[in-house]
Coordinates of C-alpha atoms in Angstrom, one line a residue:
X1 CA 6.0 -20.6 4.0
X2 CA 6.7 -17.5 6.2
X3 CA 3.7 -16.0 7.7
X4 CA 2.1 -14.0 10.4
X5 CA -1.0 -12.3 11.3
X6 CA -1.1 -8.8 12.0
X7 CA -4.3 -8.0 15.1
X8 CA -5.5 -5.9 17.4
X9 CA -7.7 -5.3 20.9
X10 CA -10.0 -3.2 19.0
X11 CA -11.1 -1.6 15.9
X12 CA -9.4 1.6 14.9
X13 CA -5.7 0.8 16.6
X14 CA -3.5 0.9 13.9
X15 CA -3.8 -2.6 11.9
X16 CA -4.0 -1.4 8.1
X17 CA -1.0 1.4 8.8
X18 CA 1.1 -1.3 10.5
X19 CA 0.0 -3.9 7.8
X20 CA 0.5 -1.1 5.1
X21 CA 4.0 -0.1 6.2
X22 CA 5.4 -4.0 7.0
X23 CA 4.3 -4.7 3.4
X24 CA 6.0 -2.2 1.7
X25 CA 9.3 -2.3 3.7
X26 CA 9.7 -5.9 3.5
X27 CA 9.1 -5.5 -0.4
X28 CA 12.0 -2.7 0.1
X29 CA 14.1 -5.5 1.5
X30 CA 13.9 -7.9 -1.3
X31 CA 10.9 -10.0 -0.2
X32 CA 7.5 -11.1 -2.1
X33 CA 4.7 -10.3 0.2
X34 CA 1.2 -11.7 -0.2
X35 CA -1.3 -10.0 1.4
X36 CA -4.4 -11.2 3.1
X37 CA -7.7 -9.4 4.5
X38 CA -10.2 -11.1 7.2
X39 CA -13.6 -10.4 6.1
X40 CA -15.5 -8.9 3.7
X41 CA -13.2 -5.6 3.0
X42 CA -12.8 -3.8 -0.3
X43 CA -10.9 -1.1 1.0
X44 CA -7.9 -2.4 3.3
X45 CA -6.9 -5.0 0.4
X46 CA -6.7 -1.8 -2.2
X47 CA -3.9 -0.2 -0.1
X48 CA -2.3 -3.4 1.2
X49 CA -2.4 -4.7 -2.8
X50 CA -0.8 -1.4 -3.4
X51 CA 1.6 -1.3 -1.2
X52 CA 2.7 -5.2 -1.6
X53 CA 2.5 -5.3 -5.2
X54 CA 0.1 -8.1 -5.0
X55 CA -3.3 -8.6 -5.1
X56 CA -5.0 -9.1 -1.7
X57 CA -7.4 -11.8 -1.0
X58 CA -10.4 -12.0 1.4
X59 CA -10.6 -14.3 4.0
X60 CA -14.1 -15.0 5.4
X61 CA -15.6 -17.5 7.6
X62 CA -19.1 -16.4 6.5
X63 CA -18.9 -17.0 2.9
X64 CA -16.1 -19.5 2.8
X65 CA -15.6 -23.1 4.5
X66 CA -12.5 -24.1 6.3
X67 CA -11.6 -26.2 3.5
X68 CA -11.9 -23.1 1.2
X69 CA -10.2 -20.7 3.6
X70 CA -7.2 -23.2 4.0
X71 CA -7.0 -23.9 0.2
X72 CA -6.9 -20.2 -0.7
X73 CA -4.2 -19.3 1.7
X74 CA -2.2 -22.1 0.6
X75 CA -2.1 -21.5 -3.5
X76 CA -1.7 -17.4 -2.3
X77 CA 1.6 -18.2 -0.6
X78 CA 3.0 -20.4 -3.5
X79 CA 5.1 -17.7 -5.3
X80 CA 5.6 -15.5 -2.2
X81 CA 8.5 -15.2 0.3
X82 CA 6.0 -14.2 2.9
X83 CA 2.3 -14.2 3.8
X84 CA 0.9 -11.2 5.6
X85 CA -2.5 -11.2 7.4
X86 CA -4.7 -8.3 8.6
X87 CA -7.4 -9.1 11.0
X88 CA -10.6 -6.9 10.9
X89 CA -11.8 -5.2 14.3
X90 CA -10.2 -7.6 17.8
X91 CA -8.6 -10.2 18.3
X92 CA -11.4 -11.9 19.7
X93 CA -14.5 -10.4 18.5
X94 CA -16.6 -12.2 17.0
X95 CA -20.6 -13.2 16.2
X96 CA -20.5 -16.5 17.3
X97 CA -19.8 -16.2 21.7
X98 CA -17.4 -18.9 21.2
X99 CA -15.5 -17.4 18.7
X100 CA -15.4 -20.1 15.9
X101 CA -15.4 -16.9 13.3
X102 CA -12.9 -15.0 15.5
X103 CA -9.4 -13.4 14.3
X104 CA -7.8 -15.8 16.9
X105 CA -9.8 -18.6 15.3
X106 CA -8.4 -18.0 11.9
X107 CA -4.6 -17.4 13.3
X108 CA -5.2 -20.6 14.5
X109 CA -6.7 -22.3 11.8
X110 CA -3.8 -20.7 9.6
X111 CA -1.0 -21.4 12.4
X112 CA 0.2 -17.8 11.7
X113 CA 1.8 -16.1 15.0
X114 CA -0.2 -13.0 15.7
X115 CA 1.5 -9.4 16.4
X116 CA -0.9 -7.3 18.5
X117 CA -1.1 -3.9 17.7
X118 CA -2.4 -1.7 20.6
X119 CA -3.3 1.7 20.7
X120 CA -1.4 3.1 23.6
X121 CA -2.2 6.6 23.5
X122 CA -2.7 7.5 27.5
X123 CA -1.0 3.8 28.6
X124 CA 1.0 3.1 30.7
X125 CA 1.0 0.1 33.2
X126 CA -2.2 -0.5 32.0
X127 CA -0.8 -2.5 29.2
X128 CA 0.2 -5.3 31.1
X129 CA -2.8 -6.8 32.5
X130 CA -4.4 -6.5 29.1
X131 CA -1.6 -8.2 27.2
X132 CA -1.7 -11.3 30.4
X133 CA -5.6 -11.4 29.5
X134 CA -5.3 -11.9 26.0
X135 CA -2.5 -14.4 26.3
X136 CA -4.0 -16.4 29.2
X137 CA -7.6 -15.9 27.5
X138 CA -6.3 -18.4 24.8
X139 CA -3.0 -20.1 25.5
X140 CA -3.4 -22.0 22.2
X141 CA -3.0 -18.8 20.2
X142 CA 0.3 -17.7 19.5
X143 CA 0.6 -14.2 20.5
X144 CA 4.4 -13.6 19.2
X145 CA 5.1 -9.6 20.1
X146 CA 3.3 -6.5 20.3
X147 CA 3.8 -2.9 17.8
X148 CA 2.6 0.0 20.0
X149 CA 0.6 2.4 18.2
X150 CA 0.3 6.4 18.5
X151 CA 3.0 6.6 21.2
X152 CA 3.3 9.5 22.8
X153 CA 7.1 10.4 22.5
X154 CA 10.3 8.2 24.1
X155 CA 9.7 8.8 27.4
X156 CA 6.5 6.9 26.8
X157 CA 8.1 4.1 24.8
X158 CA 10.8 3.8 27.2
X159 CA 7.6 3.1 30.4
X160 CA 6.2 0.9 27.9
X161 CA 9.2 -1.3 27.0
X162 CA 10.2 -1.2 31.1
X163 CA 6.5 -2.3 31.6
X164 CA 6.9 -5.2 29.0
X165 CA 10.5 -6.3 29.9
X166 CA 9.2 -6.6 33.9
X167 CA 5.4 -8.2 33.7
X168 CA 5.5 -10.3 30.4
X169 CA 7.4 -12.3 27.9
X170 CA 6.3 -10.4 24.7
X171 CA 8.5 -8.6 23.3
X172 CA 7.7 -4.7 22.0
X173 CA 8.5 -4.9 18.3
X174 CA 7.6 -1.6 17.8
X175 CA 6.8 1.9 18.7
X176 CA 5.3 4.2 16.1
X177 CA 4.8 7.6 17.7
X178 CA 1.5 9.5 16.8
X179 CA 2.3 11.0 13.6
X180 CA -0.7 12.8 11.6
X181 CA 1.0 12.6 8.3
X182 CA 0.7 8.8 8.1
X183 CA -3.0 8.5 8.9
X184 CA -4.8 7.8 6.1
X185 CA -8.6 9.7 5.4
X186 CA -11.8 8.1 6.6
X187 CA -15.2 8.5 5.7
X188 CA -18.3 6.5 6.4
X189 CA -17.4 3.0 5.2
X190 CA -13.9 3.1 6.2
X191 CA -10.4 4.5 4.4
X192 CA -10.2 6.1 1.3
X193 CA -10.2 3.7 -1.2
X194 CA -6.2 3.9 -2.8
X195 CA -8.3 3.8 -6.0
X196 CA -9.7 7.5 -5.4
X197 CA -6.4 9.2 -4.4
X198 CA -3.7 10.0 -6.8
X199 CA -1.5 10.5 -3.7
X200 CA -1.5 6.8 -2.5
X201 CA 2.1 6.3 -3.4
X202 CA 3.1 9.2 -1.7
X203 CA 1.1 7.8 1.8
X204 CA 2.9 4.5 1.2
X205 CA 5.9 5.4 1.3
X206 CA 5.2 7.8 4.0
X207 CA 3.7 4.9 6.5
X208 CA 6.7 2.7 5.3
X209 CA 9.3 5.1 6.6
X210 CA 7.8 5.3 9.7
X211 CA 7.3 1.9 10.4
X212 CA 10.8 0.8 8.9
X213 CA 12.6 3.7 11.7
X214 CA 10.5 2.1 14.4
X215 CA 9.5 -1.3 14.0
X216 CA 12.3 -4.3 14.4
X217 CA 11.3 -5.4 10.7
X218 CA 14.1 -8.0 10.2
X219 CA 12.5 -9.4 13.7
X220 CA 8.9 -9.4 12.4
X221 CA 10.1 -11.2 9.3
X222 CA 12.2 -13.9 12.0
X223 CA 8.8 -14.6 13.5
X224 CA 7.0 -15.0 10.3
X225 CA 10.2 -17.5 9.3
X226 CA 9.7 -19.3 12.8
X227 CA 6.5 -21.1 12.4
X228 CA 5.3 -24.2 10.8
X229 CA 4.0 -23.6 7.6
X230 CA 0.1 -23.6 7.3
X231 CA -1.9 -26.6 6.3
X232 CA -1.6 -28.2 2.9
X233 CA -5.4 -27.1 1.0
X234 CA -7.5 -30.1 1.4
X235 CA -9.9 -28.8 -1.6
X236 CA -9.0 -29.4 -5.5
X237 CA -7.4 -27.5 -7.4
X238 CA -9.3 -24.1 -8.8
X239 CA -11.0 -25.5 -11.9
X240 CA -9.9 -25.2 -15.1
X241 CA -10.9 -22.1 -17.4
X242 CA -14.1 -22.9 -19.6
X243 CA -13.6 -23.8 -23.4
X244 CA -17.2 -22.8 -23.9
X245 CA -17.8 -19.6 -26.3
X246 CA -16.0 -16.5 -24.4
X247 CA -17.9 -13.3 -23.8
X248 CA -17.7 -10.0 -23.2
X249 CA -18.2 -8.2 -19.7
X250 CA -17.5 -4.0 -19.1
X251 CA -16.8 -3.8 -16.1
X252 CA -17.0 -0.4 -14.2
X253 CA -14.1 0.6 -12.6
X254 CA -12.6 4.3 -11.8
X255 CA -12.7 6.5 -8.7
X256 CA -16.9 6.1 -8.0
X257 CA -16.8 2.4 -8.7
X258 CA -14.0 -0.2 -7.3
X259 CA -15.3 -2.6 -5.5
X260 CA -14.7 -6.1 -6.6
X261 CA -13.4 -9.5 -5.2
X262 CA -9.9 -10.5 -7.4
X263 CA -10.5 -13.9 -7.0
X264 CA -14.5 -13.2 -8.3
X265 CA -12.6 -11.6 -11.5
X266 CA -10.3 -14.5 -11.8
X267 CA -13.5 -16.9 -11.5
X268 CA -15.0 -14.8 -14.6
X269 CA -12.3 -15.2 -17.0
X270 CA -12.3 -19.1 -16.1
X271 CA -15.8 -19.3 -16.8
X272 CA -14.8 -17.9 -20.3
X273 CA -14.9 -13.8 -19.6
X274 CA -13.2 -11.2 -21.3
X275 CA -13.2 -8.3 -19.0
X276 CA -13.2 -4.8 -20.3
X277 CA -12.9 -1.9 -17.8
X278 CA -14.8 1.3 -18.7
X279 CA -15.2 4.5 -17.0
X280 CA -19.2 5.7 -16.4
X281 CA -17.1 9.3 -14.9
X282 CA -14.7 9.9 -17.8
X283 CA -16.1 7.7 -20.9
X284 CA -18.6 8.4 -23.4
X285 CA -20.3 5.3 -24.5
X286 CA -19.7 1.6 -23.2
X287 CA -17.0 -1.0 -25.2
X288 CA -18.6 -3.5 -27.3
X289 CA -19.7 -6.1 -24.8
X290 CA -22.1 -8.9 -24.1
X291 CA -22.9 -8.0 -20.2
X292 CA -22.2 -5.5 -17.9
X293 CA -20.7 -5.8 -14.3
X294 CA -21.5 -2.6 -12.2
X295 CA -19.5 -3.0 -8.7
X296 CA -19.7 -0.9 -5.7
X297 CA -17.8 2.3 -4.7
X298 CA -19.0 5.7 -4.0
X299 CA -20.4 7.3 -6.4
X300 CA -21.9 10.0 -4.2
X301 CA -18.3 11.5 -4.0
X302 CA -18.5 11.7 -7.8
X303 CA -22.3 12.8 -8.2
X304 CA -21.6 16.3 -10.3
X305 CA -19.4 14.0 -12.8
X306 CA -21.5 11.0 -13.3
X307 CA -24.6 13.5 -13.8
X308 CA -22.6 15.7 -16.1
X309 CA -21.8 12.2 -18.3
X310 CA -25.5 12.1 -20.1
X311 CA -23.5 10.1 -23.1
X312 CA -23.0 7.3 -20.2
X313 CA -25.9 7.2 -18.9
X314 CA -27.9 6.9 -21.4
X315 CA -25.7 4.5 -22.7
X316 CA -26.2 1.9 -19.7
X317 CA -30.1 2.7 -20.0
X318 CA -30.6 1.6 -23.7
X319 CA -28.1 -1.6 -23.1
X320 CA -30.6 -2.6 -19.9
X321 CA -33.9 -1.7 -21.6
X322 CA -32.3 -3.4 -25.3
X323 CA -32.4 -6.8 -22.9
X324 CA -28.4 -6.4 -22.2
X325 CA -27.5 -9.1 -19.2
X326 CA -26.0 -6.7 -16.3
X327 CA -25.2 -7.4 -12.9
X328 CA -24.8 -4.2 -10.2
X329 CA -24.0 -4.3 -6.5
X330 CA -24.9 -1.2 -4.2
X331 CA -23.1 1.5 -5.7
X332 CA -23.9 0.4 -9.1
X333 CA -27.5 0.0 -7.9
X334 CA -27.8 3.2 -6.9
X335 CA -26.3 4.9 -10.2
X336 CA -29.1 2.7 -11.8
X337 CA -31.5 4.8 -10.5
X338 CA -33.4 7.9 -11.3
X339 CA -31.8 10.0 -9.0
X340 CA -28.8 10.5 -6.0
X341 CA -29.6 12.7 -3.3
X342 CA -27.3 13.7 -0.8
X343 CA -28.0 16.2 1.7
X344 CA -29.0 19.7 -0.6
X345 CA -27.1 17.7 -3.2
X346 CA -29.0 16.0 -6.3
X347 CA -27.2 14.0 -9.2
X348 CA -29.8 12.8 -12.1
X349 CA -28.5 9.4 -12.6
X350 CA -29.4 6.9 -15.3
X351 CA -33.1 6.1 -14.5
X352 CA -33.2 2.6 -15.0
X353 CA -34.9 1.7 -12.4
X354 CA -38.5 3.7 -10.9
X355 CA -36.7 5.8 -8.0
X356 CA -34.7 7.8 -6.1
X357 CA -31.9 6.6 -4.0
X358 CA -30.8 8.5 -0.9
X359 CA -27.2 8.9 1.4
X360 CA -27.5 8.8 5.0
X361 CA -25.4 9.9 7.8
X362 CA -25.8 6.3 10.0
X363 CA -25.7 3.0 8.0
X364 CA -28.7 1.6 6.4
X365 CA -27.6 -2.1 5.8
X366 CA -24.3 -3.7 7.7
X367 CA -23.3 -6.7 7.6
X368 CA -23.8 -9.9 7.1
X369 CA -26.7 -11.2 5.0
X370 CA -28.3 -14.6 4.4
X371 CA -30.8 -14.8 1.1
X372 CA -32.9 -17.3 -0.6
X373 CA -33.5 -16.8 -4.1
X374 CA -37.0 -16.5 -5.7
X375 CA -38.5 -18.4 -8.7
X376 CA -37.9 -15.0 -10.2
X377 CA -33.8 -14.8 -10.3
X378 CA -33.0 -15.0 -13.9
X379 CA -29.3 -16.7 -14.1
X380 CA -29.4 -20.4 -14.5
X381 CA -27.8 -23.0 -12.7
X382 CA -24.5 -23.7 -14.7
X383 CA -25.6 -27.3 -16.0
X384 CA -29.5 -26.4 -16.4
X385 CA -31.2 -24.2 -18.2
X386 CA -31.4 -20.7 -18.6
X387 CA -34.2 -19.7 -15.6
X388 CA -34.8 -21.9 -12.8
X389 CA -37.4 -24.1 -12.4
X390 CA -40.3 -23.0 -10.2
X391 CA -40.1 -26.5 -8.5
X392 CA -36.8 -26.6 -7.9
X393 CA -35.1 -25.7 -3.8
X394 CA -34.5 -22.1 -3.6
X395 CA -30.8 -21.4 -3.0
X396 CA -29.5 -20.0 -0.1
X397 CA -26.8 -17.3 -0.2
X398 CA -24.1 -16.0 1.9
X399 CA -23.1 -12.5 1.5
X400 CA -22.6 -8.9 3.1
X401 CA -23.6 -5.3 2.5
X402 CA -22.5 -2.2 3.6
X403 CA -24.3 0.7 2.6
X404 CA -25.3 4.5 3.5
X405 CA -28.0 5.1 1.5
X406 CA -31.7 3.7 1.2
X407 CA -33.9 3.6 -1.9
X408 CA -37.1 6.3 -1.6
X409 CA -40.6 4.9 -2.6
X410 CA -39.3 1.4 -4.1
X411 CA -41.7 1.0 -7.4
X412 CA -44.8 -1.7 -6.3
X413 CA -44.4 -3.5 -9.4
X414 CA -40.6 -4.8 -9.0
X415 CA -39.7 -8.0 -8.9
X416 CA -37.1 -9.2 -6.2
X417 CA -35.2 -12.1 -6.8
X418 CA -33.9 -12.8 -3.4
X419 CA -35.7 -13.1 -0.2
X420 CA -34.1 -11.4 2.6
X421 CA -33.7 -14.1 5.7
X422 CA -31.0 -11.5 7.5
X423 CA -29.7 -7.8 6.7
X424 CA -31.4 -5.5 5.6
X425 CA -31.2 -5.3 1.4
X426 CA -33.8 -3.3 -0.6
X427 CA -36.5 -2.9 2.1
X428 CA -35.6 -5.5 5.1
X429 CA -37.4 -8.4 2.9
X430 CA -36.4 -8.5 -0.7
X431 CA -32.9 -7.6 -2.2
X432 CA -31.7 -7.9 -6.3
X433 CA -34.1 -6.4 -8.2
X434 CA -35.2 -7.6 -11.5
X435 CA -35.9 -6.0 -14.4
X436 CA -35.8 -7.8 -18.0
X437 CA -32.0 -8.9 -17.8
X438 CA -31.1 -6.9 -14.9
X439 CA -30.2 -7.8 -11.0
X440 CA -29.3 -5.1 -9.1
X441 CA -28.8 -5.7 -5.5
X442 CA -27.4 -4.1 -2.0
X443 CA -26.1 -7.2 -1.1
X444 CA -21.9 -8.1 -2.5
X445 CA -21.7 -11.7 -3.8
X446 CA -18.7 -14.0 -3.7
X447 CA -17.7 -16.8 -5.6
X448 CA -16.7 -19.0 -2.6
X449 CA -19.0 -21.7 -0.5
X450 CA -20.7 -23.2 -3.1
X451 CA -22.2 -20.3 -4.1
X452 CA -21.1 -20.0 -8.5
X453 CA -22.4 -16.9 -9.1
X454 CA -19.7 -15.4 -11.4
X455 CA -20.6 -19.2 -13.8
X456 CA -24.4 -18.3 -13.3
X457 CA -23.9 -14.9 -14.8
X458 CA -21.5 -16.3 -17.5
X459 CA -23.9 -18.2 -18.1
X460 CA -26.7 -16.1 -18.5
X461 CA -25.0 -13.8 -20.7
X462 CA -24.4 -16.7 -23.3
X463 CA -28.1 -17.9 -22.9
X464 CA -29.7 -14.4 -23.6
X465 CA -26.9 -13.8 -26.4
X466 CA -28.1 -17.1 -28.3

């Protein structure tokens, strides 16, 4: 099982572009590439599923075990050639000062041989007492070669290479020289999402050229080979899908709203879902469906279309107040309520819920986020009934949020079903708001460390539909 793990020093060097290109080109050569993402990302594992032809999965000491993190790798790389990491911000950043949740920590967990992509722009010598750092930092990690990024031309690679060759024993694998037409567009939470460009193809294939002229691929692939293979999953086997009545879910997905987990999808069909995308930008009235599963995304980039679609929204309004089961995250949160403001801009959105919701310029909530439910969350434990018992121990949730905009003059009267213990959520104490068969919430769920909720809303739907 050929593998490596693609790094960097620092945020913002180069990862997804290098990770990008690599996928693409070794696809070109006739391998099967599975992608993998550290952390809670949407974004990253839209391009690098793209550009692989796989879906990406999320790897994520915060939500998942060691057990879980293991397992998953394992199963992703049994119909693959090769298994392709990318590491989210440094190599050795990380919460914990000791770095148990550290990219290093999950290389090493994962035995995957790291290639360290650096941002050399105004390098030179430099580089070598950073790359002796990092490799004498952690001898156990395997640091296997280095991809210079944003190079300023080959005089510049040639001091690099020279610089390599005479103070350490990593090789330069590559040199991509700064090139504007391979960067990608940012905005507040990161990359465009692939989902929102129609020219995503075209960028992929631009990144893989330039990383196929200047990166020793065949070599990168020779690492990968050159490793033992990662440890055998210690967990079970995912369970088998439900034979339980199916159901229905619509799920939102278009250019505003994209933001979901594949492995959270796959966990909803096993607990008996049928999912049916629809568009709240281009349709006119929901599919026939039990629930509805609003995701995040940006729906502030398509304000003018999703206000102009009164047919939609006033669709999703009378399936919420009719006692429809529906689940939203952020983005879908805010197109729940009254109102999208951004800037001088306003968007009437669908008014389920007593406010306005606002963008900001700095982040509002980022991060990681530890809840407790209330009595008050509606969705049942899978094997009890449909609400939970006021006695019972509140459950404690992993999750993450990432989000620009802040709700204005949250309505008195709502009921929250989780308790904020860290982040930020609705107001810095309360997050998932509930109204009749309704949770909307800021914070993104995943179906990983013990934490069922893609069964829960399965099953909630089924309860509320008897």
């Amino acid at each position: 099982m050929a593998h490596l793990y693609i790094s960097a020093a620092h945020k913002s060097s180069g990862k997804t572009t290098v990770s990008i290109g690599l996928c693409r080109e070794l696809v070109r050569l006739g391998a099967s590439v599975r992608p993998f993402k550290k952390g809670p990302d949407y974004i990253d594992p839209l391009w690098l599923g793209q550009a692989s032809g796989r879906t990406c999965f999320n790897l994520d000491f915060h939500t998942m075990d060691r057990e879980e993190i293991t397992g998953g790798f394992a199963r992703g790389l049994t119909d693959v050639d090769v298994g392709l990491i990318e590491g989210n911000v440094g190599l050795f950043d990380a919460v914990d000062p000791h770095g148990s949740n550290s990219n290093a920590a999950l290389a090493k967990l994962l035995r995957a041989p790291v290639i360290l992509v650096l941002d050399v722009q105004g390098m030179g010598r430099g580089i070598a007492p950073l790359l002796l750092g990092y490799s004498a930092f952690d001898p156990a990690l395997n640091i296997a070669g280095v991809i210079a990024n944003k190079v300023g031309g080959s005089r510049h690679e040639t001091n690099l290479r020279r610089v390599l060759e005479h103070y350490t024993d990593l090789p330069l694998l590559g040199a991509l020289h700064r090139t504007p037409e391979i960067r990608i567009s940012e905005r507040h939470l990161g990359l465009i999402p692939s989902n929102e460009t129609e020219a995503a193809e075209d960028q992929i294939e631009r990144i893989r050229a330039q990383v196929a002229g200047q990166v020793d691929v065949p070599r990168v692939l020779e690492i990968a080979r050159s490793v033992p293979p990662p440890p055998a999953p210690l967990t079970a086997d995912q369970p088998a899908a439900t034979t339980r009545e199916p159901v229905r879910i619509a799920i939102a997905r278009d250019a505003a709203f994209g933001f979901y987990y594949p492995d959270d999808l796959a966990a909803l069909a096993r607990a008996g879902a049928e999912l049916v995308d629809f568009s709240p930008v281009r349709d006119a009235a929901l599919p026939d469906a039990d629930g509805l599963f609003i995701g995040g995304g940006f729906p502030e980039f398509r304000l003018r279309e999703l206000s102009e679609n009164r047919s939609m929204r006033a669709a999703v309004r009378d399936f919420v107040e009719s006692e429809g089961v529906v689940y939203a995250e952020c983005g879908g949160l805010m197109y729940l309520c009254r109102e999208l403001h951004w800037g001088d801009r306003r968007g009437t959105m669908c008014g389920v819920l007593n406010a306005d919701v606002a963008m900001y310029e700095r982040p509002q909530g980022r991060g990681y986020v530890r809840l407790r439910e209330t009595p008050a969350f509606p969705w049942p434990r899978v094997s009890e009934t449909p609400r939970q018992r006021p006695h019972e121990r509140p459950h404690e949730i992993r999750a993450h949020e990432f989000h620009h905009s802040a709700i204005l003059n949250p309505d008195p009267a709502w009921t929250f079903g989780y308790q904020v213990l860290r982040g930020k959520g609705i107001d810095g104490q309360h997050d998932a708001i509930v109204h009749k068969n309704l949770v909307a919430a800021y914070s993104h769920l995943r179906a990983v460390g013990g934490n069922d909720w893609t069964g829960r809303f399965v099953a909630q739907i089924r309860a509320c539909r008897r």
